[in-house]
PDB file of C-alpha atoms in Angstrom:
ATOM      1  CA  MET A   1       0.557   0.342  -0.387  1.00  0.00           C
ATOM      2  CA  ILE A   2       1.607   3.924  -1.387  1.00  0.00           C
ATOM      3  CA  THR A   3       0.702   6.500   0.261  1.00  0.00           C
ATOM      4  CA  GLY A   4       0.779   9.932  -0.713  1.00  0.00           C
ATOM      5  CA  PHE A   5       2.694  12.871   1.812  1.00  0.00           C
ATOM      6  CA  ILE A   6       2.483  16.152  -0.044  1.00  0.00           C
ATOM      7  CA  THR A   7       3.756  19.145   1.904  1.00  0.00           C
ATOM      8  CA  SER A   8       6.322  21.955   1.477  1.00  0.00           C
ATOM      9  CA  ASP A   9       7.986  24.199   3.691  1.00  0.00           C
ATOM     10  CA  THR A  10       5.782  27.280   1.334  1.00  0.00           C
ATOM     11  CA  TYR A  11       3.369  26.062   4.372  1.00  0.00           C
ATOM     12  CA  LEU A  12       5.234  27.161   7.154  1.00  0.00           C
ATOM     13  CA  LYS A  13       5.683  30.651   5.857  1.00  0.00           C
ATOM     14  CA  HIS A  14       2.446  31.933   6.403  1.00  0.00           C
ATOM     15  CA  LYS A  15       2.715  33.595   9.532  1.00  0.00           C
ATOM     16  CA  THR A  16       0.111  34.070  12.432  1.00  0.00           C
ATOM     17  CA  GLY A  17       1.940  35.194  14.930  1.00  0.00           C
ATOM     18  CA  SER A  18       3.701  34.295  18.307  1.00  0.00           C
ATOM     19  CA  GLU A  19       0.013  33.500  19.685  1.00  0.00           C
ATOM     20  CA  HIS A  20      -1.686  32.150  17.528  1.00  0.00           C
ATOM     21  CA  PRO A  21      -2.637  28.808  17.412  1.00  0.00           C
ATOM     22  CA  GLU A  22      -2.965  27.812  13.561  1.00  0.00           C
ATOM     23  CA  SER A  23       1.249  27.784  13.512  1.00  0.00           C
ATOM     24  CA  PRO A  24       3.845  26.530  11.265  1.00  0.00           C
ATOM     25  CA  GLN A  25       4.078  25.090  14.479  1.00  0.00           C
ATOM     26  CA  ARG A  26       1.870  22.298  13.951  1.00  0.00           C
ATOM     27  CA  LEU A  27       3.477  20.753  10.934  1.00  0.00           C
ATOM     28  CA  GLU A  28       7.186  20.797  12.003  1.00  0.00           C
ATOM     29  CA  ALA A  29       5.499  18.619  14.923  1.00  0.00           C
ATOM     30  CA  ILE A  30       3.671  16.296  12.455  1.00  0.00           C
ATOM     31  CA  ILE A  31       7.010  15.965  10.045  1.00  0.00           C
ATOM     32  CA  ASN A  32       9.387  15.565  13.633  1.00  0.00           C
ATOM     33  CA  SER A  33       7.251  13.152  14.302  1.00  0.00           C
ATOM     34  CA  LEU A  34       7.176  10.898  11.548  1.00  0.00           C
ATOM     35  CA  LYS A  35      11.113  11.001  11.354  1.00  0.00           C
ATOM     36  CA  SER A  36      11.452   9.980  14.596  1.00  0.00           C
ATOM     37  CA  SER A  37       9.723   6.742  13.770  1.00  0.00           C
ATOM     38  CA  GLY A  38      10.976   6.108  10.716  1.00  0.00           C
ATOM     39  CA  LEU A  39       7.119   6.195   8.687  1.00  0.00           C
ATOM     40  CA  TRP A  40       8.688   8.974   6.642  1.00  0.00           C
ATOM     41  CA  ASP A  41      10.876   7.005   4.586  1.00  0.00           C
ATOM     42  CA  GLN A  42       7.975   4.629   3.754  1.00  0.00           C
ATOM     43  CA  LEU A  43       5.792   7.596   2.399  1.00  0.00           C
ATOM     44  CA  TYR A  44       6.028   8.348  -1.051  1.00  0.00           C
ATOM     45  CA  HIS A  45       6.509  11.801  -0.886  1.00  0.00           C
ATOM     46  CA  ILE A  46       4.590  14.486  -3.406  1.00  0.00           C
ATOM     47  CA  ASN A  47       6.192  18.853  -2.952  1.00  0.00           C
ATOM     48  CA  PRO A  48       3.092  20.444  -4.569  1.00  0.00           C
ATOM     49  CA  THR A  49       3.828  23.361  -7.181  1.00  0.00           C
ATOM     50  CA  ILE A  50       1.391  25.311  -8.824  1.00  0.00           C
ATOM     51  CA  GLN A  51      -0.924  24.137 -11.425  1.00  0.00           C
ATOM     52  CA  GLY A  52       0.935  25.780 -13.830  1.00  0.00           C
ATOM     53  CA  GLU A  53      -1.820  28.976 -16.079  1.00  0.00           C
ATOM     54  CA  THR A  54      -4.974  27.167 -14.722  1.00  0.00           C
ATOM     55  CA  ASN A  55      -6.393  28.774 -12.194  1.00  0.00           C
ATOM     56  CA  TYR A  56      -8.382  26.392 -10.245  1.00  0.00           C
ATOM     57  CA  VAL A  57      -9.171  28.478  -6.969  1.00  0.00           C
ATOM     58  CA  ASN A  58     -12.083  28.995  -9.805  1.00  0.00           C
ATOM     59  CA  LEU A  59     -13.835  26.348  -8.931  1.00  0.00           C
ATOM     60  CA  VAL A  60     -14.820  27.809  -6.060  1.00  0.00           C
ATOM     61  CA  HIS A  61     -13.598  30.979  -5.743  1.00  0.00           C
ATOM     62  CA  PRO A  62     -14.888  33.980  -7.883  1.00  0.00           C
ATOM     63  CA  MET A  63     -11.725  36.048  -9.030  1.00  0.00           C
ATOM     64  CA  SER A  64     -13.060  38.772  -7.057  1.00  0.00           C
ATOM     65  CA  TYR A  65     -12.385  37.655  -4.019  1.00  0.00           C
ATOM     66  CA  GLN A  66      -8.990  36.315  -5.345  1.00  0.00           C
ATOM     67  CA  LYS A  67      -8.313  39.683  -5.841  1.00  0.00           C
ATOM     68  CA  ARG A  68      -8.770  41.231  -2.484  1.00  0.00           C
ATOM     69  CA  PHE A  69      -7.191  38.774  -0.709  1.00  0.00           C
ATOM     70  CA  GLN A  70      -4.311  38.966  -2.516  1.00  0.00           C
ATOM     71  CA  ASP A  71      -5.018  42.435  -2.613  1.00  0.00           C
ATOM     72  CA  ALA A  72      -4.704  42.608   1.138  1.00  0.00           C
ATOM     73  CA  VAL A  73      -1.661  40.602   1.494  1.00  0.00           C
ATOM     74  CA  ASP A  74       0.398  43.076  -0.984  1.00  0.00           C
ATOM     75  CA  MET A  75      -0.494  46.424   1.152  1.00  0.00           C
ATOM     76  CA  GLY A  76       1.105  44.545   3.853  1.00  0.00           C
ATOM     77  CA  ASP A  77      -2.375  44.267   5.938  1.00  0.00           C
ATOM     78  CA  THR A  78      -2.135  42.485   9.169  1.00  0.00           C
ATOM     79  CA  PHE A  79      -5.417  39.602   8.487  1.00  0.00           C
ATOM     80  CA  PHE A  80      -7.756  39.671   5.358  1.00  0.00           C
ATOM     81  CA  ASN A  81     -11.647  40.021   6.748  1.00  0.00           C
ATOM     82  CA  SER A  82     -11.394  39.578  10.554  1.00  0.00           C
ATOM     83  CA  SER A  83      -9.204  39.578  12.990  1.00  0.00           C
ATOM     84  CA  ASP A  84      -9.445  35.395  12.784  1.00  0.00           C
ATOM     85  CA  ASN A  85      -7.044  35.260   9.555  1.00  0.00           C
ATOM     86  CA  PRO A  86      -4.206  36.795  10.160  1.00  0.00           C
ATOM     87  CA  ILE A  87      -1.302  37.250   7.179  1.00  0.00           C
ATOM     88  CA  SER A  88       1.687  38.154   6.417  1.00  0.00           C
ATOM     89  CA  ASN A  89       3.944  38.045   3.158  1.00  0.00           C
ATOM     90  CA  ASP A  90       3.819  34.902   1.598  1.00  0.00           C
ATOM     91  CA  THR A  91      -0.089  34.014   3.024  1.00  0.00           C
ATOM     92  CA  TYR A  92      -1.278  34.255  -0.264  1.00  0.00           C
ATOM     93  CA  MET A  93       1.144  31.958  -2.004  1.00  0.00           C
ATOM     94  CA  ALA A  94       0.738  29.848   0.537  1.00  0.00           C
ATOM     95  CA  ALA A  95      -3.043  29.429   0.174  1.00  0.00           C
ATOM     96  CA  ASN A  96      -2.476  28.644  -3.524  1.00  0.00           C
ATOM     97  CA  LEU A  97      -0.185  25.965  -3.457  1.00  0.00           C
ATOM     98  CA  ALA A  98      -2.489  24.311  -0.299  1.00  0.00           C
ATOM     99  CA  VAL A  99      -4.711  23.796  -3.143  1.00  0.00           C
ATOM    100  CA  SER A 100      -2.510  22.315  -5.529  1.00  0.00           C
ATOM    101  CA  GLY A 101      -1.225  20.179  -3.063  1.00  0.00           C
ATOM    102  CA  THR A 102      -4.479  19.046  -2.343  1.00  0.00           C
ATOM    103  CA  ILE A 103      -5.123  18.061  -6.137  1.00  0.00           C
ATOM    104  CA  GLN A 104      -1.651  16.948  -6.641  1.00  0.00           C
ATOM    105  CA  GLY A 105      -2.814  13.992  -4.281  1.00  0.00           C
ATOM    106  CA  ILE A 106      -5.937  14.106  -6.324  1.00  0.00           C
ATOM    107  CA  ASN A 107      -3.276  13.049  -9.620  1.00  0.00           C
ATOM    108  CA  THR A 108      -0.892  11.122  -7.722  1.00  0.00           C
ATOM    109  CA  ILE A 109      -4.450   8.384  -6.682  1.00  0.00           C
ATOM    110  CA  MET A 110      -5.627   8.492 -10.424  1.00  0.00           C
ATOM    111  CA  ASN A 111      -2.916   8.157 -11.526  1.00  0.00           C
ATOM    112  CA  GLY A 112      -1.330   5.237 -10.326  1.00  0.00           C
ATOM    113  CA  GLN A 113       1.637   6.363  -8.332  1.00  0.00           C
ATOM    114  CA  CYS A 114      -0.023   5.767  -4.665  1.00  0.00           C
ATOM    115  CA  ASN A 115      -3.591   4.650  -3.038  1.00  0.00           C
ATOM    116  CA  ASN A 116      -4.054   6.652  -1.507  1.00  0.00           C
ATOM    117  CA  ALA A 117      -2.581  10.193  -0.062  1.00  0.00           C
ATOM    118  CA  PHE A 118      -2.507  12.882   3.053  1.00  0.00           C
ATOM    119  CA  ALA A 119      -2.824  17.138   2.252  1.00  0.00           C
ATOM    120  CA  THR A 120      -0.445  18.116   5.323  1.00  0.00           C
ATOM    121  CA  ILE A 121      -0.801  22.151   4.621  1.00  0.00           C
ATOM    122  CA  ARG A 122      -2.141  25.231   5.795  1.00  0.00           C
ATOM    123  CA  PRO A 123      -3.829  27.254   5.636  1.00  0.00           C
ATOM    124  CA  PRO A 124      -6.584  25.233   6.428  1.00  0.00           C
ATOM    125  CA  GLY A 125      -9.742  25.467   4.342  1.00  0.00           C
ATOM    126  CA  HIS A 126     -13.144  23.932   5.841  1.00  0.00           C
ATOM    127  CA  HIS A 127     -14.895  27.495   6.652  1.00  0.00           C
ATOM    128  CA  ALA A 128     -13.572  28.999   3.878  1.00  0.00           C
ATOM    129  CA  GLU A 129     -17.047  30.750   1.931  1.00  0.00           C
ATOM    130  CA  GLU A 130     -17.201  31.388  -2.216  1.00  0.00           C
ATOM    131  CA  SER A 131     -16.432  35.140  -0.851  1.00  0.00           C
ATOM    132  CA  SER A 132     -15.593  35.263   2.545  1.00  0.00           C
ATOM    133  CA  ALA A 133     -12.955  34.029   4.528  1.00  0.00           C
ATOM    134  CA  MET A 134     -13.024  32.753   7.842  1.00  0.00           C
ATOM    135  CA  GLY A 135     -11.687  30.194  10.755  1.00  0.00           C
ATOM    136  CA  PHE A 136      -7.960  30.815   9.956  1.00  0.00           C
ATOM    137  CA  CYS A 137      -9.561  29.706   6.538  1.00  0.00           C
ATOM    138  CA  PHE A 138      -9.043  31.243   3.080  1.00  0.00           C
ATOM    139  CA  PHE A 139      -9.394  28.941   0.311  1.00  0.00           C
ATOM    140  CA  ASN A 140     -11.755  25.976   0.602  1.00  0.00           C
ATOM    141  CA  ASN A 141      -8.747  23.287  -0.681  1.00  0.00           C
ATOM    142  CA  VAL A 142     -11.495  19.999   0.187  1.00  0.00           C
ATOM    143  CA  ALA A 143     -14.872  21.381  -1.643  1.00  0.00           C
ATOM    144  CA  ILE A 144     -11.294  22.412  -4.969  1.00  0.00           C
ATOM    145  CA  ALA A 145     -10.590  18.939  -4.654  1.00  0.00           C
ATOM    146  CA  ALA A 146     -13.949  17.435  -4.623  1.00  0.00           C
ATOM    147  CA  ARG A 147     -14.393  19.975  -8.070  1.00  0.00           C
ATOM    148  CA  TYR A 148     -11.378  19.645  -9.764  1.00  0.00           C
ATOM    149  CA  ALA A 149     -11.755  15.470  -9.506  1.00  0.00           C
ATOM    150  CA  LYS A 150     -15.484  15.569 -10.493  1.00  0.00           C
ATOM    151  CA  SER A 151     -14.269  18.207 -13.990  1.00  0.00           C
ATOM    152  CA  ILE A 152     -10.730  16.521 -14.608  1.00  0.00           C
ATOM    153  CA  TYR A 153     -11.987  12.924 -14.062  1.00  0.00           C
ATOM    154  CA  ASN A 154     -15.701  12.840 -14.639  1.00  0.00           C
ATOM    155  CA  MET A 155     -16.296  11.642 -10.899  1.00  0.00           C
ATOM    156  CA  ASP A 156     -20.568  11.774 -10.435  1.00  0.00           C
ATOM    157  CA  ARG A 157     -20.211  10.961  -6.786  1.00  0.00           C
ATOM    158  CA  ILE A 158     -17.916  11.787  -4.196  1.00  0.00           C
ATOM    159  CA  VAL A 159     -17.468  12.005  -0.461  1.00  0.00           C
ATOM    160  CA  ILE A 160     -16.417  14.134   1.697  1.00  0.00           C
ATOM    161  CA  ILE A 161     -16.457  13.344   5.495  1.00  0.00           C
ATOM    162  CA  ASP A 162     -15.184  16.148   8.455  1.00  0.00           C
ATOM    163  CA  PHE A 163     -14.675  14.922  11.936  1.00  0.00           C
ATOM    164  CA  ASP A 164     -13.205  18.680  12.766  1.00  0.00           C
ATOM    165  CA  VAL A 165     -14.445  19.731  16.327  1.00  0.00           C
ATOM    166  CA  HIS A 166     -15.362  22.489  14.322  1.00  0.00           C
ATOM    167  CA  HIS A 167     -18.680  22.257  11.458  1.00  0.00           C
ATOM    168  CA  GLY A 168     -17.594  22.524   7.473  1.00  0.00           C
ATOM    169  CA  ASN A 169     -20.024  26.296   7.486  1.00  0.00           C
ATOM    170  CA  GLY A 170     -17.654  26.945   4.095  1.00  0.00           C
ATOM    171  CA  THR A 171     -17.454  22.922   2.307  1.00  0.00           C
ATOM    172  CA  GLN A 172     -21.664  22.335   3.340  1.00  0.00           C
ATOM    173  CA  HIS A 173     -22.247  25.313   2.156  1.00  0.00           C
ATOM    174  CA  ILE A 174     -20.599  25.575  -1.275  1.00  0.00           C
ATOM    175  CA  PHE A 175     -21.901  21.750  -1.904  1.00  0.00           C
ATOM    176  CA  GLU A 176     -25.828  22.401  -0.339  1.00  0.00           C
ATOM    177  CA  ASP A 177     -27.961  22.630  -3.571  1.00  0.00           C
ATOM    178  CA  ASP A 178     -25.461  19.821  -5.443  1.00  0.00           C
ATOM    179  CA  PRO A 179     -26.354  15.678  -5.053  1.00  0.00           C
ATOM    180  CA  SER A 180     -23.002  14.571  -6.489  1.00  0.00           C
ATOM    181  CA  VAL A 181     -21.228  15.524  -3.569  1.00  0.00           C
ATOM    182  CA  MET A 182     -22.495  14.524  -0.150  1.00  0.00           C
ATOM    183  CA  TYR A 183     -21.096  16.150   2.878  1.00  0.00           C
ATOM    184  CA  ILE A 184     -20.667  14.357   6.662  1.00  0.00           C
ATOM    185  CA  SER A 185     -20.764  16.270   9.411  1.00  0.00           C
ATOM    186  CA  LEU A 186     -19.592  15.372  13.557  1.00  0.00           C
ATOM    187  CA  HIS A 187     -18.085  18.186  15.214  1.00  0.00           C
ATOM    188  CA  ARG A 188     -18.867  19.586  18.921  1.00  0.00           C
ATOM    189  CA  PHE A 189     -22.283  21.471  18.458  1.00  0.00           C
ATOM    190  CA  PRO A 190     -23.664  24.409  19.898  1.00  0.00           C
ATOM    191  CA  PHE A 191     -20.205  25.218  18.896  1.00  0.00           C
ATOM    192  CA  TYR A 192     -17.751  27.707  16.411  1.00  0.00           C
ATOM    193  CA  PRO A 193     -19.118  28.417  13.696  1.00  0.00           C
ATOM    194  CA  GLY A 194     -22.870  28.161  14.615  1.00  0.00           C
ATOM    195  CA  THR A 195     -23.774  25.834  12.050  1.00  0.00           C
ATOM    196  CA  GLY A 196     -24.248  22.218  11.388  1.00  0.00           C
ATOM    197  CA  ALA A 197     -27.626  21.348  12.678  1.00  0.00           C
ATOM    198  CA  GLU A 198     -29.047  17.887  13.070  1.00  0.00           C
ATOM    199  CA  ASP A 199     -31.885  19.990  10.463  1.00  0.00           C
ATOM    200  CA  GLU A 200     -29.294  21.300   7.906  1.00  0.00           C
ATOM    201  CA  ILE A 201     -29.759  18.188   5.471  1.00  0.00           C
ATOM    202  CA  GLY A 202     -29.287  20.550   2.330  1.00  0.00           C
ATOM    203  CA  ARG A 203     -31.362  22.224  -1.029  1.00  0.00           C
ATOM    204  CA  ASN A 204     -33.176  21.406  -3.767  1.00  0.00           C
ATOM    205  CA  ASP A 205     -31.575  18.748  -5.855  1.00  0.00           C
ATOM    206  CA  GLY A 206     -29.260  18.520  -2.756  1.00  0.00           C
ATOM    207  CA  ARG A 207     -31.727  18.028  -0.174  1.00  0.00           C
ATOM    208  CA  GLY A 208     -30.646  14.494   1.873  1.00  0.00           C
ATOM    209  CA  TYR A 209     -27.370  14.474   0.111  1.00  0.00           C
ATOM    210  CA  THR A 210     -25.732  17.165   3.845  1.00  0.00           C
ATOM    211  CA  ILE A 211     -25.109  15.098   6.090  1.00  0.00           C
ATOM    212  CA  ASN A 212     -24.868  16.701   9.739  1.00  0.00           C
ATOM    213  CA  TYR A 213     -23.996  14.561  13.224  1.00  0.00           C
ATOM    214  CA  PRO A 214     -23.564  17.521  16.071  1.00  0.00           C
ATOM    215  CA  LEU A 215     -22.598  16.079  19.219  1.00  0.00           C
ATOM    216  CA  SER A 216     -22.038  17.410  23.057  1.00  0.00           C
ATOM    217  CA  VAL A 217     -18.846  18.360  24.195  1.00  0.00           C
ATOM    218  CA  HIS A 218     -17.041  15.799  25.970  1.00  0.00           C
ATOM    219  CA  ALA A 219     -18.520  13.224  23.479  1.00  0.00           C
ATOM    220  CA  GLY A 220     -15.127  11.050  23.416  1.00  0.00           C
ATOM    221  CA  ASP A 221     -14.469   7.494  21.435  1.00  0.00           C
ATOM    222  CA  ASP A 222     -17.672   5.517  22.016  1.00  0.00           C
ATOM    223  CA  VAL A 223     -19.707   8.460  20.508  1.00  0.00           C
ATOM    224  CA  TYR A 224     -17.841   8.705  17.787  1.00  0.00           C
ATOM    225  CA  LEU A 225     -16.867   5.411  17.016  1.00  0.00           C
ATOM    226  CA  ASP A 226     -20.462   4.512  17.081  1.00  0.00           C
ATOM    227  CA  ILE A 227     -21.740   7.262  14.459  1.00  0.00           C
ATOM    228  CA  VAL A 228     -18.037   6.628  12.218  1.00  0.00           C
ATOM    229  CA  ASN A 229     -18.736   2.433  12.268  1.00  0.00           C
ATOM    230  CA  ASN A 230     -22.748   2.467  11.575  1.00  0.00           C
ATOM    231  CA  SER A 231     -24.512   5.373  10.439  1.00  0.00           C
ATOM    232  CA  ILE A 232     -21.558   6.968   8.769  1.00  0.00           C
ATOM    233  CA  ALA A 233     -20.458   3.646   7.088  1.00  0.00           C
ATOM    234  CA  ASP A 234     -24.149   2.912   5.884  1.00  0.00           C
ATOM    235  CA  LYS A 235     -24.565   6.261   4.196  1.00  0.00           C
ATOM    236  CA  VAL A 236     -21.371   5.688   2.405  1.00  0.00           C
ATOM    237  CA  LEU A 237     -22.056   2.300   1.102  1.00  0.00           C
ATOM    238  CA  SER A 238     -25.215   3.099   0.377  1.00  0.00           C
ATOM    239  CA  TYR A 239     -24.158   6.503  -1.504  1.00  0.00           C
ATOM    240  CA  ARG A 240     -21.353   4.686  -3.764  1.00  0.00           C
ATOM    241  CA  PRO A 241     -19.014   7.365  -4.428  1.00  0.00           C
ATOM    242  CA  ASP A 242     -15.777   7.738  -6.852  1.00  0.00           C
ATOM    243  CA  LEU A 243     -13.995   9.027  -4.558  1.00  0.00           C
ATOM    244  CA  ILE A 244     -13.817   9.607  -0.299  1.00  0.00           C
ATOM    245  CA  ILE A 245     -12.484  12.936   0.424  1.00  0.00           C
ATOM    246  CA  LEU A 246     -11.791  13.828   4.450  1.00  0.00           C
ATOM    247  CA  SER A 247     -10.993  17.039   6.262  1.00  0.00           C
ATOM    248  CA  SER A 248      -8.981  15.802   8.779  1.00  0.00           C
ATOM    249  CA  GLY A 249      -9.320  18.269  11.889  1.00  0.00           C
ATOM    250  CA  PHE A 250      -7.604  16.054  15.148  1.00  0.00           C
ATOM    251  CA  ASP A 251      -8.975  18.973  17.739  1.00  0.00           C
ATOM    252  CA  ALA A 252     -11.519  16.615  19.121  1.00  0.00           C
ATOM    253  CA  HIS A 253      -8.192  15.112  20.902  1.00  0.00           C
ATOM    254  CA  GLU A 254      -8.250  14.466  24.262  1.00  0.00           C
ATOM    255  CA  LEU A 255      -5.439  16.815  24.968  1.00  0.00           C
ATOM    256  CA  ASP A 256      -6.703  19.695  22.340  1.00  0.00           C
ATOM    257  CA  PRO A 257      -6.842  22.882  24.554  1.00  0.00           C
ATOM    258  CA  SER A 258     -10.241  24.145  23.459  1.00  0.00           C
ATOM    259  CA  GLY A 259     -12.149  21.302  21.376  1.00  0.00           C
ATOM    260  CA  GLY A 260     -13.448  19.347  24.596  1.00  0.00           C
ATOM    261  CA  MET A 261     -14.687  16.283  23.274  1.00  0.00           C
ATOM    262  CA  ASN A 262     -11.499  13.665  24.386  1.00  0.00           C
ATOM    263  CA  VAL A 263     -11.302  11.785  21.414  1.00  0.00           C
ATOM    264  CA  THR A 264      -7.972   9.773  22.231  1.00  0.00           C
ATOM    265  CA  THR A 265      -5.292   9.141  19.240  1.00  0.00           C
ATOM    266  CA  ASN A 266      -6.414   4.718  19.724  1.00  0.00           C
ATOM    267  CA  GLY A 267     -10.136   6.904  18.233  1.00  0.00           C
ATOM    268  CA  PHE A 268      -8.912   8.496  15.516  1.00  0.00           C
ATOM    269  CA  ASN A 269      -6.818   5.286  14.704  1.00  0.00           C
ATOM    270  CA  GLN A 270     -10.129   3.416  14.477  1.00  0.00           C
ATOM    271  CA  MET A 271     -11.913   6.080  12.500  1.00  0.00           C
ATOM    272  CA  THR A 272      -9.264   6.083   9.757  1.00  0.00           C
ATOM    273  CA  SER A 273      -8.960   1.995   9.509  1.00  0.00           C
ATOM    274  CA  THR A 274     -13.145   3.096   9.185  1.00  0.00           C
ATOM    275  CA  PHE A 275     -13.148   5.535   6.725  1.00  0.00           C
ATOM    276  CA  LYS A 276      -9.848   3.647   4.759  1.00  0.00           C
ATOM    277  CA  GLN A 277     -11.923   0.721   4.411  1.00  0.00           C
ATOM    278  CA  LEU A 278     -15.129   2.177   3.314  1.00  0.00           C
ATOM    279  CA  ALA A 279     -12.551   3.364  -0.088  1.00  0.00           C
ATOM    280  CA  ASP A 280     -11.520   0.357   0.205  1.00  0.00           C
ATOM    281  CA  SER A 281     -15.233  -1.463  -0.506  1.00  0.00           C
ATOM    282  CA  SER A 282     -16.671   1.331  -2.278  1.00  0.00           C
ATOM    283  CA  CYS A 283     -14.058   2.972  -5.111  1.00  0.00           C
ATOM    284  CA  ASN A 284     -11.113   0.740  -4.929  1.00  0.00           C
ATOM    285  CA  GLY A 285      -8.788   2.246  -2.343  1.00  0.00           C
ATOM    286  CA  ARG A 286      -9.023   6.585  -3.627  1.00  0.00           C
ATOM    287  CA  LEU A 287      -8.923   8.406  -0.332  1.00  0.00           C
ATOM    288  CA  LEU A 288      -7.459  11.915  -0.063  1.00  0.00           C
ATOM    289  CA  SER A 289      -7.544  13.147   3.236  1.00  0.00           C
ATOM    290  CA  VAL A 290      -6.252  17.251   3.853  1.00  0.00           C
ATOM    291  CA  LEU A 291      -5.211  18.564   6.934  1.00  0.00           C
ATOM    292  CA  GLU A 292      -7.877  21.128   8.477  1.00  0.00           C
ATOM    293  CA  GLY A 293      -7.635  21.410  12.236  1.00  0.00           C
ATOM    294  CA  GLY A 294      -5.552  20.440  16.232  1.00  0.00           C
ATOM    295  CA  TYR A 295      -3.702  23.243  17.935  1.00  0.00           C
ATOM    296  CA  SER A 296      -2.038  20.121  20.673  1.00  0.00           C
ATOM    297  CA  LEU A 297       1.242  19.634  18.960  1.00  0.00           C
ATOM    298  CA  LYS A 298       1.384  16.276  21.096  1.00  0.00           C
ATOM    299  CA  GLY A 299      -2.088  15.821  20.061  1.00  0.00           C
ATOM    300  CA  LEU A 300      -1.532  16.062  16.539  1.00  0.00           C
ATOM    301  CA  ALA A 301       1.804  14.871  15.669  1.00  0.00           C
ATOM    302  CA  ASP A 302       0.357  11.689  17.820  1.00  0.00           C
ATOM    303  CA  SER A 303      -3.592  11.090  15.465  1.00  0.00           C
ATOM    304  CA  VAL A 304      -1.651  12.317  12.328  1.00  0.00           C
ATOM    305  CA  HIS A 305       1.566   9.296  12.524  1.00  0.00           C
ATOM    306  CA  GLY A 306      -1.931   6.653  13.227  1.00  0.00           C
ATOM    307  CA  HIS A 307      -3.452   8.390  10.250  1.00  0.00           C
ATOM    308  CA  LEU A 308      -0.574   8.084   8.305  1.00  0.00           C
ATOM    309  CA  LYS A 309       0.419   4.120   9.254  1.00  0.00           C
ATOM    310  CA  ILE A 310      -3.132   2.633   9.303  1.00  0.00           C
ATOM    311  CA  LEU A 311      -3.285   4.510   5.548  1.00  0.00           C
ATOM    312  CA  SER A 312       0.016   3.041   4.442  1.00  0.00           C
ATOM    313  CA  GLU A 313      -0.532  -0.401   6.226  1.00  0.00           C
ATOM    314  CA  GLU A 314      -1.662  -3.513   3.182  1.00  0.00           C
ATOM    315  CA  SER A 315      -5.460  -3.312   3.428  1.00  0.00           C
ATOM    316  CA  SER A 316      -7.024  -6.613   4.814  1.00  0.00           C
TER     317      SER A 316
END
């Protein structure tokens, strides 16, 4: 089993300030953990580059929004849209390269270079709306990746599973009327950003293809695993996707300073095992995992290490 690992030093150049939780140290902790364990050498390394002249960000975000973002960076602004979204000289470049990383993950899976892949990118994306930055997010990486897979590889059905502690409001809104993308989220509720109630099920032709599992604080492994192994598994297998994309936030970890959900590293490992089995059963193992949140450096590093170890193991 070959697992792609996508990252770039450029992602470290998006500076957020010494007190900000979404910091370059997050990626450094992941990489150091992988190197110290030896797992680093077992991965298929992908160094992303900007994808030629085609601007795939356009698949989700209008040029007017991209220009506002780039102008804010070029003018030396310290944040974009709100103080939640600090920016620095290299933020626009890093955000574009995060999009390229997810796209190159799709490509390496589809051309057979790897069976699945993990995009170790920043800034994250699932809060980004079509024309608005929010919650540390500027471009919606997973949404762009899904539309890219549909456009370039003619995929009919894609599942996005978001297990970040925060609901992915941007991803939900982008696909809420699209039956070709099933968006599934399990998250703390009520909690930031305030969306993700159980009765948010999509609209128009997409009604029924948005599925939310709002969870109470301190839910823990048993609650998460019951939902993943039963309800989510049934929905994914019934939908028969061509690809599974994970919005992989690890801020529900018991060590996370703000998540409050008490999920253990082993709990995340067991969820990963189920997601991998679902990909094997429904779409020939095609699975792209994209980093979202996770702000305990140890909790994040341990969880991503386990995530990658399971993704890279031979399927039973």
